[in-house]
Short mmCIF file of N, CA and C and ligand atoms in Angstrom, two decimals:
data_model
loop_
_atom_site.label_atom_id
_atom_site.label_comp_id
_atom_site.label_asym_id
_atom_site.label_seq_id
_atom_site.Cartn_x
_atom_site.Cartn_y
_atom_site.Cartn_z
N UNK A 21 83.88 79.58 123.77
CA UNK A 21 83.24 80.58 122.93
C UNK A 21 82.36 79.92 121.86
N UNK A 22 82.89 78.88 121.21
CA UNK A 22 82.12 78.20 120.17
C UNK A 22 80.93 77.48 120.79
N UNK A 23 81.16 76.85 121.95
CA UNK A 23 80.11 76.04 122.56
C UNK A 23 78.96 76.87 123.10
N UNK A 24 79.20 78.15 123.35
CA UNK A 24 78.14 78.99 123.90
C UNK A 24 77.17 79.46 122.82
N UNK A 25 77.30 78.94 121.61
CA UNK A 25 76.34 79.26 120.55
C UNK A 25 76.85 80.33 119.61
N UNK A 26 75.93 80.95 118.86
CA UNK A 26 76.35 81.93 117.86
C UNK A 26 77.18 83.04 118.48
N UNK A 27 78.21 83.48 117.78
CA UNK A 27 79.06 84.55 118.29
C UNK A 27 78.24 85.82 118.46
N UNK A 28 78.52 86.56 119.53
CA UNK A 28 77.85 87.84 119.71
C UNK A 28 78.64 88.88 118.94
N UNK A 29 77.98 89.48 117.98
CA UNK A 29 78.70 90.45 117.17
C UNK A 29 77.93 91.76 117.09
N UNK A 30 78.70 92.83 116.97
CA UNK A 30 78.13 94.17 116.85
C UNK A 30 78.41 94.65 115.44
N UNK A 31 77.38 94.67 114.60
CA UNK A 31 77.60 95.05 113.21
C UNK A 31 77.62 96.57 113.04
N UNK A 32 78.69 97.03 112.42
CA UNK A 32 78.86 98.46 112.13
C UNK A 32 79.56 98.56 110.78
N UNK A 33 79.42 99.69 110.10
CA UNK A 33 80.21 99.86 108.88
C UNK A 33 81.70 99.90 109.24
N UNK A 34 82.48 99.10 108.56
CA UNK A 34 83.92 99.02 108.85
C UNK A 34 84.69 99.22 107.54
N UNK A 35 85.64 100.14 107.59
CA UNK A 35 86.53 100.34 106.46
C UNK A 35 87.54 99.21 106.46
N UNK A 36 87.54 98.42 105.41
CA UNK A 36 88.38 97.23 105.40
C UNK A 36 89.86 97.57 105.60
N UNK A 37 90.30 98.63 104.94
CA UNK A 37 91.73 98.97 105.02
C UNK A 37 92.13 99.22 106.48
N UNK A 38 91.21 99.76 107.28
CA UNK A 38 91.54 100.05 108.69
C UNK A 38 91.77 98.77 109.49
N UNK A 39 90.89 97.80 109.28
CA UNK A 39 91.01 96.57 110.08
C UNK A 39 92.19 95.73 109.58
N UNK A 40 92.45 95.78 108.29
CA UNK A 40 93.62 95.06 107.75
C UNK A 40 94.91 95.69 108.29
N UNK A 41 94.97 97.02 108.30
CA UNK A 41 96.17 97.69 108.83
C UNK A 41 96.37 97.37 110.31
N UNK A 42 95.27 97.29 111.03
CA UNK A 42 95.34 96.98 112.46
C UNK A 42 95.93 95.57 112.67
N UNK A 43 95.45 94.62 111.86
CA UNK A 43 95.94 93.24 111.98
C UNK A 43 97.42 93.16 111.59
N UNK A 44 97.77 93.87 110.53
CA UNK A 44 99.18 93.88 110.09
C UNK A 44 100.05 94.48 111.18
N UNK A 45 99.57 95.57 111.75
CA UNK A 45 100.34 96.24 112.80
C UNK A 45 100.58 95.31 113.99
N UNK A 46 99.55 94.53 114.32
CA UNK A 46 99.66 93.62 115.48
C UNK A 46 100.72 92.55 115.27
N UNK A 47 101.02 92.25 114.01
CA UNK A 47 101.93 91.12 113.75
C UNK A 47 103.21 91.51 113.01
N UNK A 48 103.43 92.81 112.79
CA UNK A 48 104.58 93.18 111.95
C UNK A 48 105.92 92.87 112.61
N UNK A 49 105.99 92.99 113.92
CA UNK A 49 107.27 92.69 114.59
C UNK A 49 107.58 91.20 114.47
N UNK A 50 106.55 90.39 114.68
CA UNK A 50 106.71 88.94 114.57
C UNK A 50 107.12 88.54 113.14
N UNK A 51 106.52 89.19 112.16
CA UNK A 51 106.86 88.91 110.76
C UNK A 51 108.30 89.31 110.47
N UNK A 52 108.71 90.46 111.03
CA UNK A 52 110.08 90.94 110.83
C UNK A 52 111.08 89.94 111.39
N UNK A 53 110.81 89.44 112.58
CA UNK A 53 111.71 88.46 113.21
C UNK A 53 111.83 87.21 112.35
N UNK A 54 110.73 86.86 111.70
CA UNK A 54 110.73 85.65 110.86
C UNK A 54 111.21 85.95 109.44
N UNK A 55 111.60 87.20 109.22
CA UNK A 55 112.06 87.64 107.89
C UNK A 55 111.03 87.37 106.81
N UNK A 56 109.80 87.72 107.14
CA UNK A 56 108.69 87.56 106.21
C UNK A 56 108.10 88.94 105.91
N UNK A 57 107.81 89.17 104.66
CA UNK A 57 107.24 90.45 104.24
C UNK A 57 105.72 90.37 104.29
N UNK A 58 105.10 91.35 104.94
CA UNK A 58 103.64 91.42 105.03
C UNK A 58 103.15 92.52 104.09
N UNK A 59 102.34 92.17 103.11
CA UNK A 59 101.87 93.15 102.13
C UNK A 59 100.36 93.18 102.08
N UNK A 60 99.80 94.37 101.82
CA UNK A 60 98.37 94.40 101.51
C UNK A 60 98.19 95.19 100.23
N UNK A 61 97.33 94.70 99.37
CA UNK A 61 97.05 95.40 98.12
C UNK A 61 96.03 96.49 98.38
N UNK A 62 95.99 97.55 97.57
CA UNK A 62 95.05 98.64 97.79
C UNK A 62 93.61 98.13 97.85
N UNK A 63 92.83 98.67 98.79
CA UNK A 63 91.45 98.17 98.99
C UNK A 63 90.44 99.26 98.71
N UNK A 64 90.81 100.15 97.81
CA UNK A 64 90.06 101.37 97.49
C UNK A 64 88.64 101.49 98.04
N UNK A 65 88.57 101.93 99.29
CA UNK A 65 87.30 102.30 99.90
C UNK A 65 86.35 101.16 100.21
N UNK A 66 86.80 99.89 100.11
CA UNK A 66 85.89 98.78 100.39
C UNK A 66 85.43 98.84 101.86
N UNK A 67 84.13 98.69 102.04
CA UNK A 67 83.55 98.83 103.36
C UNK A 67 82.64 97.61 103.64
N UNK A 68 82.74 97.04 104.84
CA UNK A 68 81.92 95.88 105.18
C UNK A 68 81.04 96.20 106.39
N UNK A 69 79.97 95.41 106.52
CA UNK A 69 79.11 95.53 107.70
C UNK A 69 79.55 94.42 108.63
N UNK A 70 80.28 94.78 109.68
CA UNK A 70 80.94 93.74 110.48
C UNK A 70 81.29 94.24 111.87
N UNK A 71 81.73 93.29 112.68
CA UNK A 71 82.25 93.61 114.01
C UNK A 71 83.76 93.73 113.86
N UNK A 72 84.24 94.96 113.96
CA UNK A 72 85.66 95.24 113.67
C UNK A 72 86.61 94.39 114.51
N UNK A 73 86.32 94.25 115.81
CA UNK A 73 87.19 93.47 116.69
C UNK A 73 87.27 92.01 116.24
N UNK A 74 86.10 91.49 115.89
CA UNK A 74 86.04 90.07 115.51
C UNK A 74 86.72 89.82 114.16
N UNK A 75 86.55 90.76 113.24
CA UNK A 75 87.21 90.60 111.95
C UNK A 75 88.73 90.72 112.11
N UNK A 76 89.16 91.62 113.01
CA UNK A 76 90.59 91.74 113.28
C UNK A 76 91.12 90.40 113.82
N UNK A 77 90.33 89.78 114.67
CA UNK A 77 90.71 88.50 115.25
C UNK A 77 90.89 87.43 114.17
N UNK A 78 89.97 87.40 113.21
CA UNK A 78 90.06 86.43 112.11
C UNK A 78 91.33 86.70 111.30
N UNK A 79 91.55 87.96 110.94
CA UNK A 79 92.73 88.29 110.13
C UNK A 79 94.02 87.95 110.87
N UNK A 80 94.05 88.26 112.17
CA UNK A 80 95.25 87.98 112.95
C UNK A 80 95.52 86.48 112.99
N UNK A 81 94.46 85.71 113.11
CA UNK A 81 94.61 84.25 113.14
C UNK A 81 95.18 83.73 111.81
N UNK A 82 94.66 84.26 110.70
CA UNK A 82 95.13 83.81 109.38
C UNK A 82 96.58 84.25 109.13
N UNK A 83 96.88 85.49 109.50
CA UNK A 83 98.24 86.00 109.27
C UNK A 83 99.23 85.28 110.19
N UNK A 84 98.78 85.02 111.42
CA UNK A 84 99.64 84.31 112.38
C UNK A 84 99.98 82.91 111.84
N UNK A 85 98.99 82.21 111.33
CA UNK A 85 99.26 80.90 110.71
C UNK A 85 100.26 81.05 109.57
N UNK A 86 100.03 82.05 108.73
CA UNK A 86 100.90 82.23 107.56
C UNK A 86 102.34 82.48 108.00
N UNK A 87 102.52 83.27 109.08
CA UNK A 87 103.88 83.53 109.57
C UNK A 87 104.49 82.23 110.10
N UNK A 88 103.67 81.47 110.82
CA UNK A 88 104.15 80.24 111.46
C UNK A 88 104.62 79.21 110.43
N UNK A 89 103.91 79.12 109.31
CA UNK A 89 104.21 78.04 108.36
C UNK A 89 105.09 78.47 107.19
N UNK A 90 105.36 79.76 107.06
CA UNK A 90 106.14 80.23 105.91
C UNK A 90 107.62 80.36 106.26
N UNK A 91 108.50 79.76 105.47
CA UNK A 91 109.93 79.88 105.75
C UNK A 91 110.44 81.31 105.51
N UNK A 92 111.65 81.57 106.03
CA UNK A 92 112.30 82.87 105.86
C UNK A 92 112.26 83.35 104.41
N UNK A 93 112.22 84.68 104.28
CA UNK A 93 112.23 85.34 102.98
C UNK A 93 110.92 85.16 102.22
N UNK A 94 109.90 84.67 102.92
CA UNK A 94 108.59 84.50 102.29
C UNK A 94 107.78 85.79 102.29
N UNK A 95 106.63 85.71 101.68
CA UNK A 95 105.74 86.88 101.60
C UNK A 95 104.31 86.46 101.94
N UNK A 96 103.63 87.34 102.66
CA UNK A 96 102.20 87.15 102.96
C UNK A 96 101.46 88.34 102.33
N UNK A 97 100.44 88.04 101.55
CA UNK A 97 99.72 89.11 100.85
C UNK A 97 98.24 89.07 101.24
N UNK A 98 97.70 90.24 101.53
CA UNK A 98 96.27 90.35 101.86
C UNK A 98 95.60 91.16 100.76
N UNK A 99 94.55 90.59 100.19
CA UNK A 99 93.82 91.26 99.10
C UNK A 99 92.35 91.31 99.44
N UNK A 100 91.63 92.24 98.84
CA UNK A 100 90.17 92.29 99.03
C UNK A 100 89.52 92.74 97.73
N UNK A 101 88.35 92.19 97.45
CA UNK A 101 87.63 92.57 96.23
C UNK A 101 86.12 92.42 96.47
N UNK A 102 85.35 93.20 95.74
CA UNK A 102 83.90 93.06 95.82
C UNK A 102 83.49 91.92 94.90
N UNK A 103 82.57 91.07 95.36
CA UNK A 103 82.10 89.96 94.52
C UNK A 103 80.87 90.39 93.72
N UNK A 104 80.42 89.50 92.84
CA UNK A 104 79.26 89.76 91.98
C UNK A 104 78.14 90.46 92.74
N UNK A 105 77.51 91.37 92.09
CA UNK A 105 76.38 92.12 92.64
C UNK A 105 76.80 93.02 93.80
N UNK A 106 78.10 93.00 94.09
CA UNK A 106 78.66 93.86 95.15
C UNK A 106 78.02 93.62 96.52
N UNK A 107 77.44 92.43 96.72
CA UNK A 107 76.78 92.20 98.01
C UNK A 107 77.74 91.68 99.07
N UNK A 108 78.80 91.03 98.61
CA UNK A 108 79.78 90.50 99.54
C UNK A 108 81.17 90.98 99.14
N UNK A 109 82.03 91.08 100.14
CA UNK A 109 83.43 91.41 99.90
C UNK A 109 84.24 90.16 100.24
N UNK A 110 85.17 89.83 99.36
CA UNK A 110 86.03 88.66 99.60
C UNK A 110 87.42 89.14 100.03
N UNK A 111 87.91 88.58 101.13
CA UNK A 111 89.25 88.92 101.62
C UNK A 111 90.10 87.65 101.54
N UNK A 112 91.30 87.78 101.02
CA UNK A 112 92.17 86.62 100.82
C UNK A 112 93.54 86.84 101.46
N UNK A 113 94.01 85.83 102.19
CA UNK A 113 95.37 85.86 102.74
C UNK A 113 96.16 84.74 102.08
N UNK A 114 97.24 85.11 101.41
CA UNK A 114 98.05 84.14 100.67
C UNK A 114 99.47 84.16 101.22
N UNK A 115 100.09 82.99 101.32
CA UNK A 115 101.50 82.98 101.73
C UNK A 115 102.32 82.14 100.76
N UNK A 116 103.64 82.18 100.97
CA UNK A 116 104.53 81.44 100.07
C UNK A 116 105.14 80.24 100.78
N UNK A 117 104.42 79.73 101.80
CA UNK A 117 104.88 78.55 102.54
C UNK A 117 104.56 77.26 101.80
N UNK A 118 104.62 76.13 102.51
CA UNK A 118 104.44 74.81 101.87
C UNK A 118 103.01 74.55 101.39
N UNK A 119 102.05 75.34 101.88
CA UNK A 119 100.67 75.16 101.44
C UNK A 119 99.92 74.14 102.27
N UNK A 120 98.64 73.97 101.96
CA UNK A 120 97.76 73.04 102.68
C UNK A 120 97.35 71.96 101.69
N UNK A 121 97.65 70.69 101.97
CA UNK A 121 97.31 69.63 101.02
C UNK A 121 95.80 69.64 100.73
N UNK A 122 95.40 69.40 99.48
CA UNK A 122 93.98 69.44 99.12
C UNK A 122 93.10 68.61 100.05
N UNK A 123 93.59 67.45 100.50
CA UNK A 123 92.76 66.59 101.36
C UNK A 123 92.54 67.17 102.76
N UNK A 124 93.35 68.18 103.14
CA UNK A 124 93.20 68.81 104.46
C UNK A 124 92.35 70.08 104.41
N UNK A 125 92.03 70.54 103.22
CA UNK A 125 91.48 71.91 103.10
C UNK A 125 90.14 72.12 103.77
N UNK A 126 89.35 71.05 103.94
CA UNK A 126 88.10 71.24 104.68
C UNK A 126 88.31 71.01 106.17
N UNK A 127 89.14 70.00 106.49
CA UNK A 127 89.29 69.59 107.88
C UNK A 127 89.99 70.62 108.77
N UNK A 128 90.81 71.47 108.19
CA UNK A 128 91.55 72.44 109.02
C UNK A 128 90.62 73.39 109.78
N UNK A 129 89.34 73.46 109.37
CA UNK A 129 88.40 74.33 110.08
C UNK A 129 87.70 73.60 111.23
N UNK A 130 88.02 72.30 111.40
CA UNK A 130 87.45 71.55 112.52
C UNK A 130 88.25 71.87 113.79
N UNK A 131 87.56 71.82 114.93
CA UNK A 131 88.25 72.06 116.18
C UNK A 131 89.36 71.05 116.40
N UNK A 132 90.51 71.51 116.83
CA UNK A 132 91.68 70.70 117.20
C UNK A 132 92.34 69.98 116.04
N UNK A 133 91.88 70.23 114.81
CA UNK A 133 92.54 69.56 113.68
C UNK A 133 93.83 70.28 113.34
N UNK A 134 94.91 69.51 113.25
CA UNK A 134 96.20 70.06 112.83
C UNK A 134 96.78 69.11 111.80
N UNK A 135 97.27 69.67 110.72
CA UNK A 135 97.82 68.84 109.66
C UNK A 135 99.04 68.06 110.13
N UNK A 136 99.36 66.97 109.44
CA UNK A 136 100.52 66.13 109.78
C UNK A 136 101.80 66.94 109.91
N UNK A 137 101.94 67.89 108.98
CA UNK A 137 103.18 68.66 108.95
C UNK A 137 103.26 69.67 110.08
N UNK A 138 102.17 69.85 110.84
CA UNK A 138 102.16 70.90 111.86
C UNK A 138 102.52 70.37 113.23
N UNK A 139 102.79 69.06 113.32
CA UNK A 139 103.03 68.48 114.64
C UNK A 139 104.12 69.20 115.42
N UNK A 140 105.19 69.65 114.72
CA UNK A 140 106.31 70.30 115.43
C UNK A 140 105.99 71.74 115.80
N UNK A 141 105.05 72.37 115.10
CA UNK A 141 104.79 73.78 115.38
C UNK A 141 103.84 73.90 116.57
N UNK A 142 103.86 75.07 117.22
CA UNK A 142 103.01 75.28 118.38
C UNK A 142 101.57 75.55 117.94
N UNK A 143 100.62 75.27 118.80
CA UNK A 143 99.22 75.57 118.49
C UNK A 143 98.32 74.46 118.97
N UNK A 144 97.02 74.77 119.02
CA UNK A 144 96.05 73.78 119.50
C UNK A 144 95.08 73.36 118.41
N UNK A 145 95.14 74.01 117.27
CA UNK A 145 94.20 73.67 116.20
C UNK A 145 92.85 74.34 116.37
N UNK A 146 92.83 75.46 117.08
CA UNK A 146 91.55 76.15 117.30
C UNK A 146 91.39 77.42 116.49
N UNK A 147 92.49 77.97 116.02
CA UNK A 147 92.45 79.27 115.34
C UNK A 147 91.43 79.32 114.20
N UNK A 148 91.47 78.35 113.31
CA UNK A 148 90.58 78.38 112.15
C UNK A 148 89.14 78.01 112.52
N UNK A 149 88.97 77.18 113.56
CA UNK A 149 87.60 76.85 114.00
C UNK A 149 86.93 78.11 114.55
N UNK A 150 87.68 78.90 115.31
CA UNK A 150 87.14 80.15 115.85
C UNK A 150 86.88 81.14 114.71
N UNK A 151 87.81 81.20 113.77
CA UNK A 151 87.64 82.11 112.62
C UNK A 151 86.35 81.76 111.87
N UNK A 152 86.11 80.46 111.67
CA UNK A 152 84.90 80.04 110.95
C UNK A 152 83.64 80.43 111.72
N UNK A 153 83.68 80.24 113.03
CA UNK A 153 82.56 80.60 113.90
C UNK A 153 82.22 82.10 113.73
N UNK A 154 83.24 82.92 113.74
CA UNK A 154 83.04 84.37 113.62
C UNK A 154 82.50 84.74 112.24
N UNK A 155 83.07 84.15 111.20
CA UNK A 155 82.63 84.49 109.83
C UNK A 155 81.19 84.02 109.61
N UNK A 156 80.86 82.83 110.11
CA UNK A 156 79.48 82.32 110.01
C UNK A 156 78.49 83.28 110.67
N UNK A 157 78.88 83.86 111.82
CA UNK A 157 78.00 84.79 112.52
C UNK A 157 77.75 86.06 111.71
N UNK A 158 78.63 86.32 110.74
CA UNK A 158 78.46 87.46 109.82
C UNK A 158 77.75 87.03 108.53
N UNK A 159 77.24 85.80 108.48
CA UNK A 159 76.64 85.24 107.26
C UNK A 159 77.63 85.14 106.11
N UNK A 160 78.90 84.99 106.46
CA UNK A 160 79.92 84.84 105.43
C UNK A 160 80.39 83.40 105.35
N UNK A 161 81.37 83.17 104.49
CA UNK A 161 81.96 81.83 104.31
C UNK A 161 83.47 81.98 104.46
N UNK A 162 84.12 80.88 104.86
CA UNK A 162 85.58 80.87 104.90
C UNK A 162 86.05 79.54 104.37
N UNK A 163 87.07 79.55 103.54
CA UNK A 163 87.54 78.32 102.93
C UNK A 163 89.00 78.44 102.51
N UNK A 164 89.65 77.27 102.35
CA UNK A 164 91.02 77.22 101.83
C UNK A 164 90.90 76.88 100.36
N UNK A 165 91.62 77.58 99.52
CA UNK A 165 91.49 77.34 98.09
C UNK A 165 92.82 77.04 97.44
N UNK A 166 92.74 76.60 96.21
CA UNK A 166 93.94 76.36 95.41
C UNK A 166 94.67 77.70 95.27
N UNK A 167 95.94 77.78 95.70
CA UNK A 167 96.63 79.07 95.61
C UNK A 167 96.90 79.48 94.17
N UNK A 168 97.06 80.81 93.97
CA UNK A 168 97.39 81.33 92.65
C UNK A 168 98.78 80.86 92.23
N UNK A 169 99.68 80.80 93.23
CA UNK A 169 101.05 80.36 92.94
C UNK A 169 101.40 79.21 93.88
N UNK A 170 102.04 78.19 93.35
CA UNK A 170 102.39 77.01 94.14
C UNK A 170 103.90 76.99 94.36
N UNK A 171 104.43 76.67 95.57
CA UNK A 171 103.65 76.31 96.74
C UNK A 171 103.09 77.56 97.44
N UNK A 172 102.15 77.33 98.31
CA UNK A 172 101.58 78.43 99.08
C UNK A 172 100.21 78.05 99.60
N UNK A 173 99.81 78.72 100.68
CA UNK A 173 98.46 78.51 101.21
C UNK A 173 97.62 79.73 100.87
N UNK A 174 96.34 79.52 100.67
CA UNK A 174 95.44 80.64 100.37
C UNK A 174 94.11 80.41 101.07
N UNK A 175 93.78 81.32 101.97
CA UNK A 175 92.51 81.24 102.71
C UNK A 175 91.69 82.49 102.39
N UNK A 176 90.44 82.29 102.06
CA UNK A 176 89.56 83.42 101.75
C UNK A 176 88.33 83.41 102.66
N UNK A 177 87.78 84.59 102.92
CA UNK A 177 86.50 84.66 103.60
C UNK A 177 85.68 85.80 103.01
N UNK A 178 84.37 85.71 103.20
CA UNK A 178 83.50 86.78 102.71
C UNK A 178 82.78 87.45 103.87
N UNK A 179 82.44 88.70 103.66
CA UNK A 179 81.67 89.50 104.63
C UNK A 179 80.67 90.32 103.85
N UNK A 180 79.52 90.66 104.46
CA UNK A 180 78.56 91.49 103.75
C UNK A 180 79.13 92.88 103.45
N UNK A 181 78.93 93.33 102.23
CA UNK A 181 79.43 94.65 101.83
C UNK A 181 78.51 95.73 102.39
N UNK A 182 79.09 96.89 102.61
CA UNK A 182 78.33 98.04 103.09
C UNK A 182 78.55 99.14 102.06
N UNK A 183 77.49 99.77 101.57
CA UNK A 183 77.69 100.87 100.64
C UNK A 183 78.43 101.99 101.36
N UNK A 184 79.58 102.37 100.81
CA UNK A 184 80.39 103.40 101.47
C UNK A 184 79.69 104.75 101.45
N1 LIG B 14 99.09 79.20 106.15
C1 LIG B 14 99.12 77.88 106.35
N2 LIG B 14 100.05 77.09 105.73
C2 LIG B 14 100.07 75.75 105.95
N3 LIG B 14 99.22 75.09 106.77
C3 LIG B 14 98.28 75.82 107.40
C4 LIG B 14 98.19 77.23 107.24
N4 LIG B 14 97.14 77.68 107.98
C5 LIG B 14 96.63 76.59 108.59
N5 LIG B 14 97.31 75.47 108.26
C6 LIG B 14 97.02 74.09 108.72
O1 LIG B 14 95.75 74.10 109.36
C7 LIG B 14 95.88 73.62 110.70
C8 LIG B 14 94.84 74.28 111.58
O2 LIG B 14 95.12 75.67 111.74
P1 LIG B 14 94.63 76.40 113.06
O3 LIG B 14 94.98 77.84 112.98
O4 LIG B 14 93.19 76.05 113.30
O5 LIG B 14 95.47 75.68 114.20
P2 LIG B 14 96.97 75.91 114.71
O6 LIG B 14 97.56 77.14 114.06
O7 LIG B 14 97.70 74.62 114.51
O8 LIG B 14 96.76 76.18 116.25
P3 LIG B 14 96.18 77.53 116.93
O9 LIG B 14 95.61 78.40 115.85
O10 LIG B 14 95.13 77.06 117.87
O11 LIG B 14 97.36 78.16 117.59
C9 LIG B 14 97.32 73.92 111.06
O12 LIG B 14 97.78 73.12 112.12
C10 LIG B 14 98.02 73.61 109.75
O13 LIG B 14 98.15 72.21 109.58
MG1 LIG B 15 96.44 78.96 114.06
#
């Protein structure tokens, strides 16, 4: 998919809360088994110009990682906010797991890159590379940032805002 060039996307107005709920629904059983709480903060009418399927894919990839790396009794929180000038919407997925070391925060978006601590967990290291490909096709950015609370991982991405 990545090698075939820019992702093919169908841009439509998308209600963020709908795609977030869809992603949460896809993973709630898995989260329950892992005894992890999945939360989303109110997204009061935020709307993006995006390909709903592809954005769901990005969210599922981020939440799936968060479930995989967060120990029992942890929490995963999804937030969204409009950025300056209201031109972009920022979506953030935060977990209460061990976090991503600062020196890994850029490399995790490379194909096949997996952190040292991830050797025992399943995966190929493609989830975040695909997520980046999709977000880039929307003219957005995706990055790992210093979490609000330590320990924990925090990944954010932006998408073009759509006037509701
Ligand atoms: N929430 C997180 N907490 C801690 N480390 C993370 C988290 N998300 C990603 N990482 C680190 O980034 C690496 C790359 O993530 P990515 O989703 O691309 O690959 P993967 O999950 O290992 O495999 P795949 O997604 O292909 O199943 C992970 O192996 C892990 O080291
Ligand atoms: Mg992954």
